[in-house]
Short mmCIF file of C-alpha atoms in Angstrom, two decimals:
data_model
loop_
_atom_site.label_atom_id
_atom_site.label_comp_id
_atom_site.label_asym_id
_atom_site.label_seq_id
_atom_site.Cartn_x
_atom_site.Cartn_y
_atom_site.Cartn_z
CA MET T 1476 -0.20 0.28 -0.04
CA LYS T 1477 2.47 2.52 0.85
CA ILE T 1478 4.52 1.83 -2.54
CA ALA T 1479 1.04 2.45 -4.20
CA LYS T 1480 0.93 6.08 -2.53
CA SER T 1481 4.56 6.46 -3.07
CA ARG T 1482 4.01 5.89 -7.13
CA ASN T 1483 0.73 7.99 -7.08
CA ARG T 1484 2.24 10.65 -5.35
CA GLY T 1485 5.42 10.74 -7.49
CA PHE T 1486 3.26 10.53 -10.77
CA LEU T 1487 1.08 13.88 -9.20
CA VAL T 1488 4.14 15.32 -8.69
CA SER T 1489 5.88 14.99 -12.05
CA ALA T 1490 2.35 15.69 -13.75
CA CYS T 1491 2.18 18.72 -12.36
CA ALA T 1492 5.86 19.65 -13.13
CA PHE T 1493 5.23 18.53 -16.86
CA LEU T 1494 1.94 20.96 -16.68
CA ILE T 1495 3.61 23.79 -15.46
CA LEU T 1496 7.11 23.46 -17.93
CA CYS T 1497 4.20 23.11 -20.86
CA LEU T 1498 2.42 26.37 -19.46
CA THR T 1499 5.54 28.51 -19.15
CA VAL T 1500 7.24 27.56 -22.49
CA ALA T 1501 4.03 28.00 -24.57
CA GLY T 1502 3.52 31.03 -23.07
CA ALA T 1503 -0.26 30.40 -21.93
CA GLY T 1504 0.56 31.53 -18.42
CA ASP T 1505 0.43 35.65 -19.53
CA PRO T 1506 -0.57 36.07 -23.16
CA SER T 1507 0.11 39.59 -22.80
CA ALA T 1508 4.23 38.63 -21.21
CA SER T 1509 6.92 39.46 -23.40
CA ARG T 1510 7.71 36.04 -24.76
CA SER T 1511 11.34 37.13 -25.93
CA ALA T 1512 14.35 39.78 -24.56
CA ILE T 1513 13.50 41.98 -27.50
CA SER T 1514 11.18 44.83 -28.19
CA VAL T 1515 9.46 46.68 -30.82
CA GLY T 1516 12.02 49.84 -32.26
CA GLU T 1517 14.81 47.81 -31.38
CA ARG T 1518 16.91 46.92 -34.14
CA ALA T 1519 16.94 42.96 -35.00
CA PHE T 1520 19.90 40.82 -34.05
CA ALA T 1521 22.13 39.57 -37.04
CA PHE T 1522 23.16 35.74 -37.67
CA HIS T 1523 23.81 33.25 -39.70
CA ALA T 1524 21.97 29.73 -40.42
CA LYS T 1525 21.60 26.99 -42.21
CA THR T 1526 18.24 25.87 -43.23
CA VAL T 1527 16.89 22.34 -43.29
CA ASP T 1528 17.59 21.72 -46.92
CA TYR T 1529 21.32 23.48 -46.48
CA LYS T 1530 20.74 27.07 -47.98
CA PRO T 1531 22.79 29.56 -45.60
CA VAL T 1532 20.50 32.59 -44.07
CA ASN T 1533 22.37 35.67 -43.53
CA PHE T 1534 19.44 37.64 -40.95
CA PRO T 1535 17.94 40.04 -41.34
CA ASP T 1536 20.52 41.24 -44.39
CA ASP T 1537 19.00 38.55 -46.71
CA TYR T 1538 15.66 40.05 -46.30
CA LYS T 1539 16.32 43.85 -48.16
CA GLY T 1540 13.08 44.88 -49.47
CA LYS T 1541 10.99 42.74 -47.67
CA VAL T 1542 8.98 42.09 -44.56
CA VAL T 1543 10.42 39.22 -43.02
CA LEU T 1544 8.82 37.39 -39.73
CA LEU T 1545 11.19 35.70 -37.80
CA ASP T 1546 8.94 32.37 -36.29
CA PHE T 1547 10.39 30.55 -33.24
CA TRP T 1548 7.79 27.41 -32.97
CA ALA T 1549 8.50 23.68 -32.07
CA THR T 1550 5.80 21.10 -33.76
CA TRP T 1551 5.16 19.39 -30.05
CA CYS T 1552 3.50 23.11 -29.02
CA GLY T 1553 0.14 23.56 -29.01
CA PRO T 1554 -0.14 27.76 -29.30
CA CYS T 1555 2.28 27.41 -32.70
CA ARG T 1556 -0.25 24.63 -33.94
CA ALA T 1557 -3.46 26.74 -33.37
CA GLU T 1558 -1.12 29.86 -34.86
CA LEU T 1559 -0.25 28.06 -37.85
CA PRO T 1560 -3.52 28.51 -40.16
CA HIS T 1561 -3.09 32.52 -39.31
CA LEU T 1562 0.70 32.46 -40.35
CA VAL T 1563 -0.09 30.32 -43.45
CA ALA T 1564 -2.74 32.32 -44.60
CA THR T 1565 -0.61 35.89 -44.06
CA TYR T 1566 2.21 34.04 -45.78
CA ASN T 1567 0.02 33.40 -48.65
CA LYS T 1568 -1.97 36.36 -48.79
CA TYR T 1569 1.12 38.97 -48.88
CA HIS T 1570 4.12 36.46 -50.31
CA ASP T 1571 3.81 38.15 -53.38
CA LYS T 1572 3.97 41.61 -51.83
CA GLY T 1573 6.99 41.63 -50.00
CA PHE T 1574 6.61 39.54 -47.26
CA GLU T 1575 8.89 36.40 -46.10
CA VAL T 1576 9.02 34.20 -43.13
CA LEU T 1577 11.99 32.49 -41.68
CA SER T 1578 11.27 29.68 -38.93
CA VAL T 1579 13.58 28.77 -36.38
CA SER T 1580 12.53 25.37 -34.84
CA LEU T 1581 12.86 24.15 -31.18
CA ASP T 1582 12.09 21.06 -31.82
CA GLN T 1583 14.57 18.38 -30.00
CA PRO T 1584 17.15 16.33 -31.04
CA GLN T 1585 16.61 13.28 -33.46
CA LYS T 1586 13.10 15.02 -34.39
CA GLY T 1587 14.20 16.33 -38.13
CA PRO T 1588 12.73 13.93 -40.24
CA ALA T 1589 9.13 14.38 -38.24
CA LEU T 1590 9.79 17.83 -38.44
CA LEU T 1591 10.36 17.95 -42.10
CA GLN T 1592 6.89 15.71 -42.55
CA PHE T 1593 4.91 18.09 -40.30
CA ILE T 1594 6.52 21.05 -42.44
CA LYS T 1595 5.20 19.41 -46.23
CA ASP T 1596 1.77 18.23 -44.41
CA ASN T 1597 1.05 21.73 -43.01
CA ASN T 1598 2.33 23.64 -46.65
CA MET T 1599 4.94 25.53 -44.52
CA THR T 1600 6.57 26.41 -47.82
CA TRP T 1601 9.04 29.00 -46.23
CA PRO T 1602 12.68 28.37 -45.07
CA GLN T 1603 13.15 26.72 -41.51
CA ILE T 1604 16.06 26.57 -39.50
CA TYR T 1605 16.49 23.31 -37.20
CA ASP T 1606 19.53 22.03 -35.42
CA GLY T 1607 18.21 19.83 -33.04
CA LYS T 1608 19.26 21.87 -30.11
CA SER T 1609 16.21 22.91 -28.93
CA SER T 1610 16.06 26.04 -26.49
CA LYS T 1611 19.93 26.36 -26.84
CA THR T 1612 19.40 26.82 -30.50
CA PRO T 1613 21.93 29.91 -31.10
CA ALA T 1614 19.00 32.29 -32.63
CA ALA T 1615 16.66 31.38 -29.86
CA VAL T 1616 19.37 32.01 -27.20
CA GLN T 1617 20.41 35.27 -28.90
CA TYR T 1618 17.03 36.92 -29.22
CA GLY T 1619 16.22 35.89 -25.27
CA VAL T 1620 13.23 33.34 -26.35
CA HIS T 1621 11.75 32.15 -23.33
CA ALA T 1622 8.20 30.86 -24.55
CA ILE T 1623 6.67 30.31 -27.88
CA PRO T 1624 5.46 31.28 -30.42
CA CYS T 1625 7.65 33.82 -30.38
CA PRO T 1626 6.78 36.00 -33.89
CA VAL T 1627 9.47 39.11 -34.44
CA LEU T 1628 8.11 40.99 -37.43
CA VAL T 1629 11.55 42.92 -39.11
CA ASP T 1630 11.65 45.29 -41.90
CA GLY T 1631 14.26 44.01 -44.24
CA ASP T 1632 16.13 47.09 -45.09
CA THR T 1633 16.86 49.04 -41.59
CA GLY T 1634 16.81 45.68 -39.61
CA MET T 1635 13.72 47.14 -37.18
CA ILE T 1636 11.64 45.07 -35.27
CA LEU T 1637 8.08 46.26 -35.96
CA ALA T 1638 5.95 43.58 -34.07
CA THR T 1639 6.20 41.17 -31.23
CA ASP T 1640 4.53 38.89 -29.23
CA GLN T 1641 0.46 39.39 -29.28
CA GLY T 1642 1.20 42.10 -31.96
CA ALA T 1643 2.12 39.39 -34.43
CA LEU T 1644 -0.24 36.78 -33.58
CA GLY T 1645 -3.41 35.81 -34.94
CA ASN T 1646 -5.43 38.28 -36.62
CA ARG T 1647 -2.90 40.76 -36.12
CA LEU T 1648 -0.37 39.58 -37.92
CA ALA T 1649 -2.00 40.01 -41.06
CA ARG T 1650 -2.74 43.50 -39.94
CA ALA T 1651 1.20 44.13 -38.96
CA VAL T 1652 2.38 42.87 -42.14
CA ASP T 1653 -0.16 44.88 -44.19
CA SER T 1654 0.87 48.03 -42.05
CA ALA T 1655 4.44 47.32 -42.87
CA LEU T 1656 4.33 46.77 -46.50
CA ALA T 1657 1.98 49.77 -47.12
CA ALA T 1658 4.69 51.84 -44.92
CA LYS T 1659 7.14 50.27 -47.07
CA ALA T 1660 5.27 51.21 -50.91
CA LYS T 1661 5.44 54.58 -49.49
CA LYS T 1662 8.92 55.15 -49.37
#
């Protein structure tokens, strides 16, 4: 009887710890809380990486003349999956007008094949960065990402951050992209 109670208590403690971790990682505790260490109006950090198809990326310099969403996410993240229809729709609507997406997957090691299948199944036709280092992925560390999804909308010409967090999620993403492209067209 003591062993059963001890196992149940251990299971409950483990389950609670896992739930707290999931809520923290997904940013579900406070939707308005910052998901990274950067803010609107700051200059985006530059970095170099390779996409899953081995193409080099020099961010943000490769995006001159564009508005680009730097999207930190993972396949296991429920809120990231919920955000996908908005992201795909916005990409499809504005891509021909100068909108790009660069996703940074924070998936675990050995999840590359599953990630590639997920990308294909969900029509995520934009570049993806994945190194299997999860939250230790260099770009995520550089940006101070501590909750996902973590969107960062950037002007490719100036490198300025135009929107982050809730300002670039859901229906607000399309509005932010529309506004950024309109401002670019006026220049």
